[in-house]
Coordinates of N, CA and C in Angstrom, one line a residue:
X1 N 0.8 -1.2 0.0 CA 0.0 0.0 0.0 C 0.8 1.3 0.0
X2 N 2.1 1.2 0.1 CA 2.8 2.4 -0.6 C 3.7 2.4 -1.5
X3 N 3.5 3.7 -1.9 CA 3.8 3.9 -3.0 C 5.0 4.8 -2.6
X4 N 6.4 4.2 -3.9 CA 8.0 4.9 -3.6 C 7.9 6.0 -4.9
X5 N 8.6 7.3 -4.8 CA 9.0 7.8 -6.2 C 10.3 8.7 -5.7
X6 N 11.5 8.0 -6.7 CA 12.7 8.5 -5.7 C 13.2 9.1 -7.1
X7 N 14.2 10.1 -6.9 CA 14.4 11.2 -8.1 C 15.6 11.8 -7.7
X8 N 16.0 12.8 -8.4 CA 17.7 13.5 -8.0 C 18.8 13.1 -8.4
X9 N 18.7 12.0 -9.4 CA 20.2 11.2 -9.9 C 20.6 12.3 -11.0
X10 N 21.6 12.3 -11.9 CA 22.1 13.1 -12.9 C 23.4 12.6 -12.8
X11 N 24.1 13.5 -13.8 CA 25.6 13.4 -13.9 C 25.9 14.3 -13.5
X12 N 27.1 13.6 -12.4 CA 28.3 15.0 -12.2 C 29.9 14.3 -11.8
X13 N 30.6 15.1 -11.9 CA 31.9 15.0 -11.9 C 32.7 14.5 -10.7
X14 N 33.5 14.1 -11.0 CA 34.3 13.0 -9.8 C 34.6 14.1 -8.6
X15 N 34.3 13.8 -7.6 CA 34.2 14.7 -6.0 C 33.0 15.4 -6.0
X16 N 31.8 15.5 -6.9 CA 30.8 16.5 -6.7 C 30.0 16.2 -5.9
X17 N 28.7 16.4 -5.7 CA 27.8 15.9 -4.9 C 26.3 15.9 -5.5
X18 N 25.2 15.1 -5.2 CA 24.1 14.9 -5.2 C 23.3 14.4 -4.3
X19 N 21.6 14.8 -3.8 CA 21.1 14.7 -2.8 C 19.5 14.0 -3.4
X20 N 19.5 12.9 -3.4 CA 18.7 11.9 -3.9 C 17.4 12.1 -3.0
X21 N 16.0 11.7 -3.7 CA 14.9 12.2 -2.8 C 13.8 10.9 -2.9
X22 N 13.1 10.5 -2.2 CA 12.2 9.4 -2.0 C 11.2 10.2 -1.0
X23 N 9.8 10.1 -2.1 CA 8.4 10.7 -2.3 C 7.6 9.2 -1.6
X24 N 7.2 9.2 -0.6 CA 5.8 8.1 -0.5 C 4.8 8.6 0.0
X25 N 4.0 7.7 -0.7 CA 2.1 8.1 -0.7 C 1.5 7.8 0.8
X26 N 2.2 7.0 1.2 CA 1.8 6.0 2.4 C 2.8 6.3 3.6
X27 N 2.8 6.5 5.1 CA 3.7 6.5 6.2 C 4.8 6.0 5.9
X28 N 6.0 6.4 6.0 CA 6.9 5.4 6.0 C 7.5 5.3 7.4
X29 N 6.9 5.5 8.3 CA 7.1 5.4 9.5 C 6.4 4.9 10.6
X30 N 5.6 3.7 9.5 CA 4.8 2.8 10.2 C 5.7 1.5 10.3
X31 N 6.6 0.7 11.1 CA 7.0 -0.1 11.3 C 8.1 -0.5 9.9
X32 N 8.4 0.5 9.0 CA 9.3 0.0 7.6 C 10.4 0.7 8.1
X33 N 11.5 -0.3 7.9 CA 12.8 -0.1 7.4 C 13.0 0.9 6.2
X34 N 13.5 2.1 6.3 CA 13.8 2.4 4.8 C 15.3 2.4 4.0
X35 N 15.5 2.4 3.0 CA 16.7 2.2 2.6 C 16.9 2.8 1.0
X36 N 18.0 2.9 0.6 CA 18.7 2.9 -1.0 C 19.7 1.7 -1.2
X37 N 19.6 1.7 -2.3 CA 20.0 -0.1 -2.5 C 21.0 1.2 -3.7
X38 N 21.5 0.2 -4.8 CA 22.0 0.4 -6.2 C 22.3 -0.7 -6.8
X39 N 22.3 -0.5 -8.3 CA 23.3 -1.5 -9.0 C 23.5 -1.0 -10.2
X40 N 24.8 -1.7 -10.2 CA 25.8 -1.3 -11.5 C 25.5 -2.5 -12.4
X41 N 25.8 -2.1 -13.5 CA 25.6 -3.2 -14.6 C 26.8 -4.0 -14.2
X42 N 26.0 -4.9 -14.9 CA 26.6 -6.3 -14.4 C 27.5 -6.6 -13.1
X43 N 26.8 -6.2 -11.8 CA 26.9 -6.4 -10.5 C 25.4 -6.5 -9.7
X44 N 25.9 -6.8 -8.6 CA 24.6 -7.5 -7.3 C 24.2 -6.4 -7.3
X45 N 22.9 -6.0 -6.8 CA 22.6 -4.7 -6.1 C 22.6 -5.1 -4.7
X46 N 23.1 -3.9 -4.2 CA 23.5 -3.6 -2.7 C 23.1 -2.9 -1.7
X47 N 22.9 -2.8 -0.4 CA 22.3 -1.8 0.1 C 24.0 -0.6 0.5
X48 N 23.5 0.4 0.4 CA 24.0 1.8 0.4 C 23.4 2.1 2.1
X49 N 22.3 2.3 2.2 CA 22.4 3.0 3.4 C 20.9 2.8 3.8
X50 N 20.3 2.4 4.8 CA 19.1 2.3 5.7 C 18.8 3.3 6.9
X51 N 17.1 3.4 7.5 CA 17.3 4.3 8.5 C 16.2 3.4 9.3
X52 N 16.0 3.2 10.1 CA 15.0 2.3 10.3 C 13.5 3.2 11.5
X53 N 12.6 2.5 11.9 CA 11.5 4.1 12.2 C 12.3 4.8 14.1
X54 N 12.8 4.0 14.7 CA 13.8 4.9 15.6 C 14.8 5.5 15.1
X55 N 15.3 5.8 13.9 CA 16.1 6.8 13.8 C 17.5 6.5 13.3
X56 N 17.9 4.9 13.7 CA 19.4 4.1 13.7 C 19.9 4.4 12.2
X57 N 20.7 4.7 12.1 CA 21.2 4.3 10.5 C 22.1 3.5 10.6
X58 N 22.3 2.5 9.0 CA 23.3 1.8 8.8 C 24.0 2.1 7.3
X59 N 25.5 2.3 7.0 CA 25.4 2.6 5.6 C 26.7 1.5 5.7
X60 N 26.7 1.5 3.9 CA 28.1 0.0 3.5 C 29.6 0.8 3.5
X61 N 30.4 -0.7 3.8 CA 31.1 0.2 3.8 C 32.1 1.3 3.1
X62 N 31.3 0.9 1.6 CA 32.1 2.0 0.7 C 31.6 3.2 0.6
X63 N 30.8 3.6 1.2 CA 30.1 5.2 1.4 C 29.8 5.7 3.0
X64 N 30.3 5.2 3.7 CA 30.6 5.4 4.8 C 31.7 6.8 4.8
X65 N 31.2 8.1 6.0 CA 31.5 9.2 5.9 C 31.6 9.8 4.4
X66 N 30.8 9.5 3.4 CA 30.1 10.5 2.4 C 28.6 10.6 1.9
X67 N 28.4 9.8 2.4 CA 27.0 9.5 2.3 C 26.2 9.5 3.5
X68 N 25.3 10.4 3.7 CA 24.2 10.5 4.6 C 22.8 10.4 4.6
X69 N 22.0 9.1 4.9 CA 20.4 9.0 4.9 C 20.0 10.0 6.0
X70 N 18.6 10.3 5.7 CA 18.1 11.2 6.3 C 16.5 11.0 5.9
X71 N 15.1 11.6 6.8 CA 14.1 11.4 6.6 C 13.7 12.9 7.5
X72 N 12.1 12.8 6.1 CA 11.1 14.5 7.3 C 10.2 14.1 6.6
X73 N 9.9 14.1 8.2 CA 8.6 13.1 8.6 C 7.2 14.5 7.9
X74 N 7.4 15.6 8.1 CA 6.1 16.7 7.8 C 6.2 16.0 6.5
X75 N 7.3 15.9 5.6 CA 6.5 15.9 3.7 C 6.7 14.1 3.6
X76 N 7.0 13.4 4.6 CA 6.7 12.1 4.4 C 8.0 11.9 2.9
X77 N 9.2 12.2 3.5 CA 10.0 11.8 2.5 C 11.5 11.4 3.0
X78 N 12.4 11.0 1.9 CA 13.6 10.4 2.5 C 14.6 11.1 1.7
X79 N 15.7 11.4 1.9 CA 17.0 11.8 1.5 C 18.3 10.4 1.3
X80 N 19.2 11.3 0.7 CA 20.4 10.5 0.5 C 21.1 11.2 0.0
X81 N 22.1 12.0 1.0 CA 22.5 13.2 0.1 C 24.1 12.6 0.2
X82 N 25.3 12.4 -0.9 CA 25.8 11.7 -1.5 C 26.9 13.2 -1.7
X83 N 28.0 12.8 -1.0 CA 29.4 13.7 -1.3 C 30.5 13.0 -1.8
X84 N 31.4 13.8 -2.3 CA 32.4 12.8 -3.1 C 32.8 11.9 -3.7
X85 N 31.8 12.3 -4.6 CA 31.2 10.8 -5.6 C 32.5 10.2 -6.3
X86 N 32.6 9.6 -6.0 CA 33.9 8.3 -7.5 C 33.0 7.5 -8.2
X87 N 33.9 7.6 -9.7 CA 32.6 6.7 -10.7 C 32.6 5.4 -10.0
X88 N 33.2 4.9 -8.9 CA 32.5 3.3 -8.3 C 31.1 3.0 -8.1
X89 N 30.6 5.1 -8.1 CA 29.7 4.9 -7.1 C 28.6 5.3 -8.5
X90 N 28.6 5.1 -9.7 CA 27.9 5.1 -10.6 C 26.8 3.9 -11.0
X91 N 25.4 4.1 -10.6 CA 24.4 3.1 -10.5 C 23.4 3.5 -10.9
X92 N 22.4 2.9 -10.7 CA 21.0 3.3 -10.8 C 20.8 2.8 -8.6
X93 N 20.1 3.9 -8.3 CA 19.6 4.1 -6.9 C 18.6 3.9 -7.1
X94 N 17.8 2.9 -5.7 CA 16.5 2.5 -6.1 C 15.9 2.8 -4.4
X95 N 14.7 3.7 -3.9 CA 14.3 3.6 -3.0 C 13.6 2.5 -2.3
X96 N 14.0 1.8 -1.2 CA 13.3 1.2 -0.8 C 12.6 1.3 0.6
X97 N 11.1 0.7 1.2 CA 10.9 0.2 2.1 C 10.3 -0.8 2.6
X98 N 10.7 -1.8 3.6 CA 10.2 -3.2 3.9 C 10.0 -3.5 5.4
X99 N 9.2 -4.4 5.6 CA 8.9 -5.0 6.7 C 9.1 -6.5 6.5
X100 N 9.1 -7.3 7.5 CA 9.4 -8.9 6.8 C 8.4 -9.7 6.6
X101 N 7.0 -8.7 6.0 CA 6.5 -9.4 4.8 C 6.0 -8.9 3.9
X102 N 6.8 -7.5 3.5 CA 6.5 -6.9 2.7 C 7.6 -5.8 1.8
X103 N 7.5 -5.4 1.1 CA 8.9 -4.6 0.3 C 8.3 -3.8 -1.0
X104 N 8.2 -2.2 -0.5 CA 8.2 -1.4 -1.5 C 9.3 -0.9 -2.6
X105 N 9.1 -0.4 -3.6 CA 10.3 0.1 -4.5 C 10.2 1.1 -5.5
X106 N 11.0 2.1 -5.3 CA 11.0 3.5 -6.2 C 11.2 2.7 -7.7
X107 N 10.8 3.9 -8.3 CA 11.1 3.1 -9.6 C 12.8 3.3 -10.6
X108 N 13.8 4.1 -9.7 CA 15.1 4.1 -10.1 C 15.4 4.8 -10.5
X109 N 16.3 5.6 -9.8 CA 17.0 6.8 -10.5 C 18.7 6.6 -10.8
X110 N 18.6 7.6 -12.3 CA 20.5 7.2 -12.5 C 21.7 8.0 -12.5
X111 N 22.7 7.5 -11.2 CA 23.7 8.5 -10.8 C 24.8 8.0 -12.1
X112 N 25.5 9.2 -12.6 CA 26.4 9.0 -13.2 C 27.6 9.7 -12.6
X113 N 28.7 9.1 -12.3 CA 30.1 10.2 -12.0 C 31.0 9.7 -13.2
X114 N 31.3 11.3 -13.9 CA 32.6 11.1 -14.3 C 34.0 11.1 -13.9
X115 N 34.6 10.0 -14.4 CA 36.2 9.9 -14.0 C 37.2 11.2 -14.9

């Protein structure tokens, strides 16, 4: 019953920054885990970074101190604002939120960094 729409990918240049946004229709602060996952062509997708509904964050550890999840609760939306980009970190970002029987998903947005 909710609905993800995550946005703010584009191209930018190796050390720039972008701040990724996840729109839902529905609470996401009813018992869901939220998160950004990615994947790169021809790789796994991964989680990037979670916030869960007390507040805890967890991020991986290749964006650890550049990457910051964040959530406001008034517009019912989520952040991922993303410093010092290296093309490693060049994916398609996918918003998500889940419970353990259930899993919503933005429809993907695409970060490009140039080297």
């Amino acid at each position: 019953q909710v609905q993800l729409v995550d946005s703010g990918g584009g191209l930018v240049q190796f050390g720039g920054s972008l701040r990724l946004s996840c729109a839902a229709s529905g609470s996401i602060f009813s018992g869901y885990v939220m998160g950004w996952y990615r994947q790169a062509p021809g790789k796994q997708r991964e989680l990037v970074a979670s916030i869960t509904p007390g507040g805890s964050t967890n991020y991986g550890d290749s964006v650890k101190g550049r990457f910051t999840i964040s959530r406001d609760s008034a517009k019912n939306t989520m952040y991922l604002q993303m410093n010092s980009l290296k093309p490693e970190d060049t994916a398609v970002y996918y918003c998500n939120a889940k419970k353990p029987l259930s899993a919503y998903w933005g429809q993907g947005t695409q970060v490009t960094v140039s080297s």
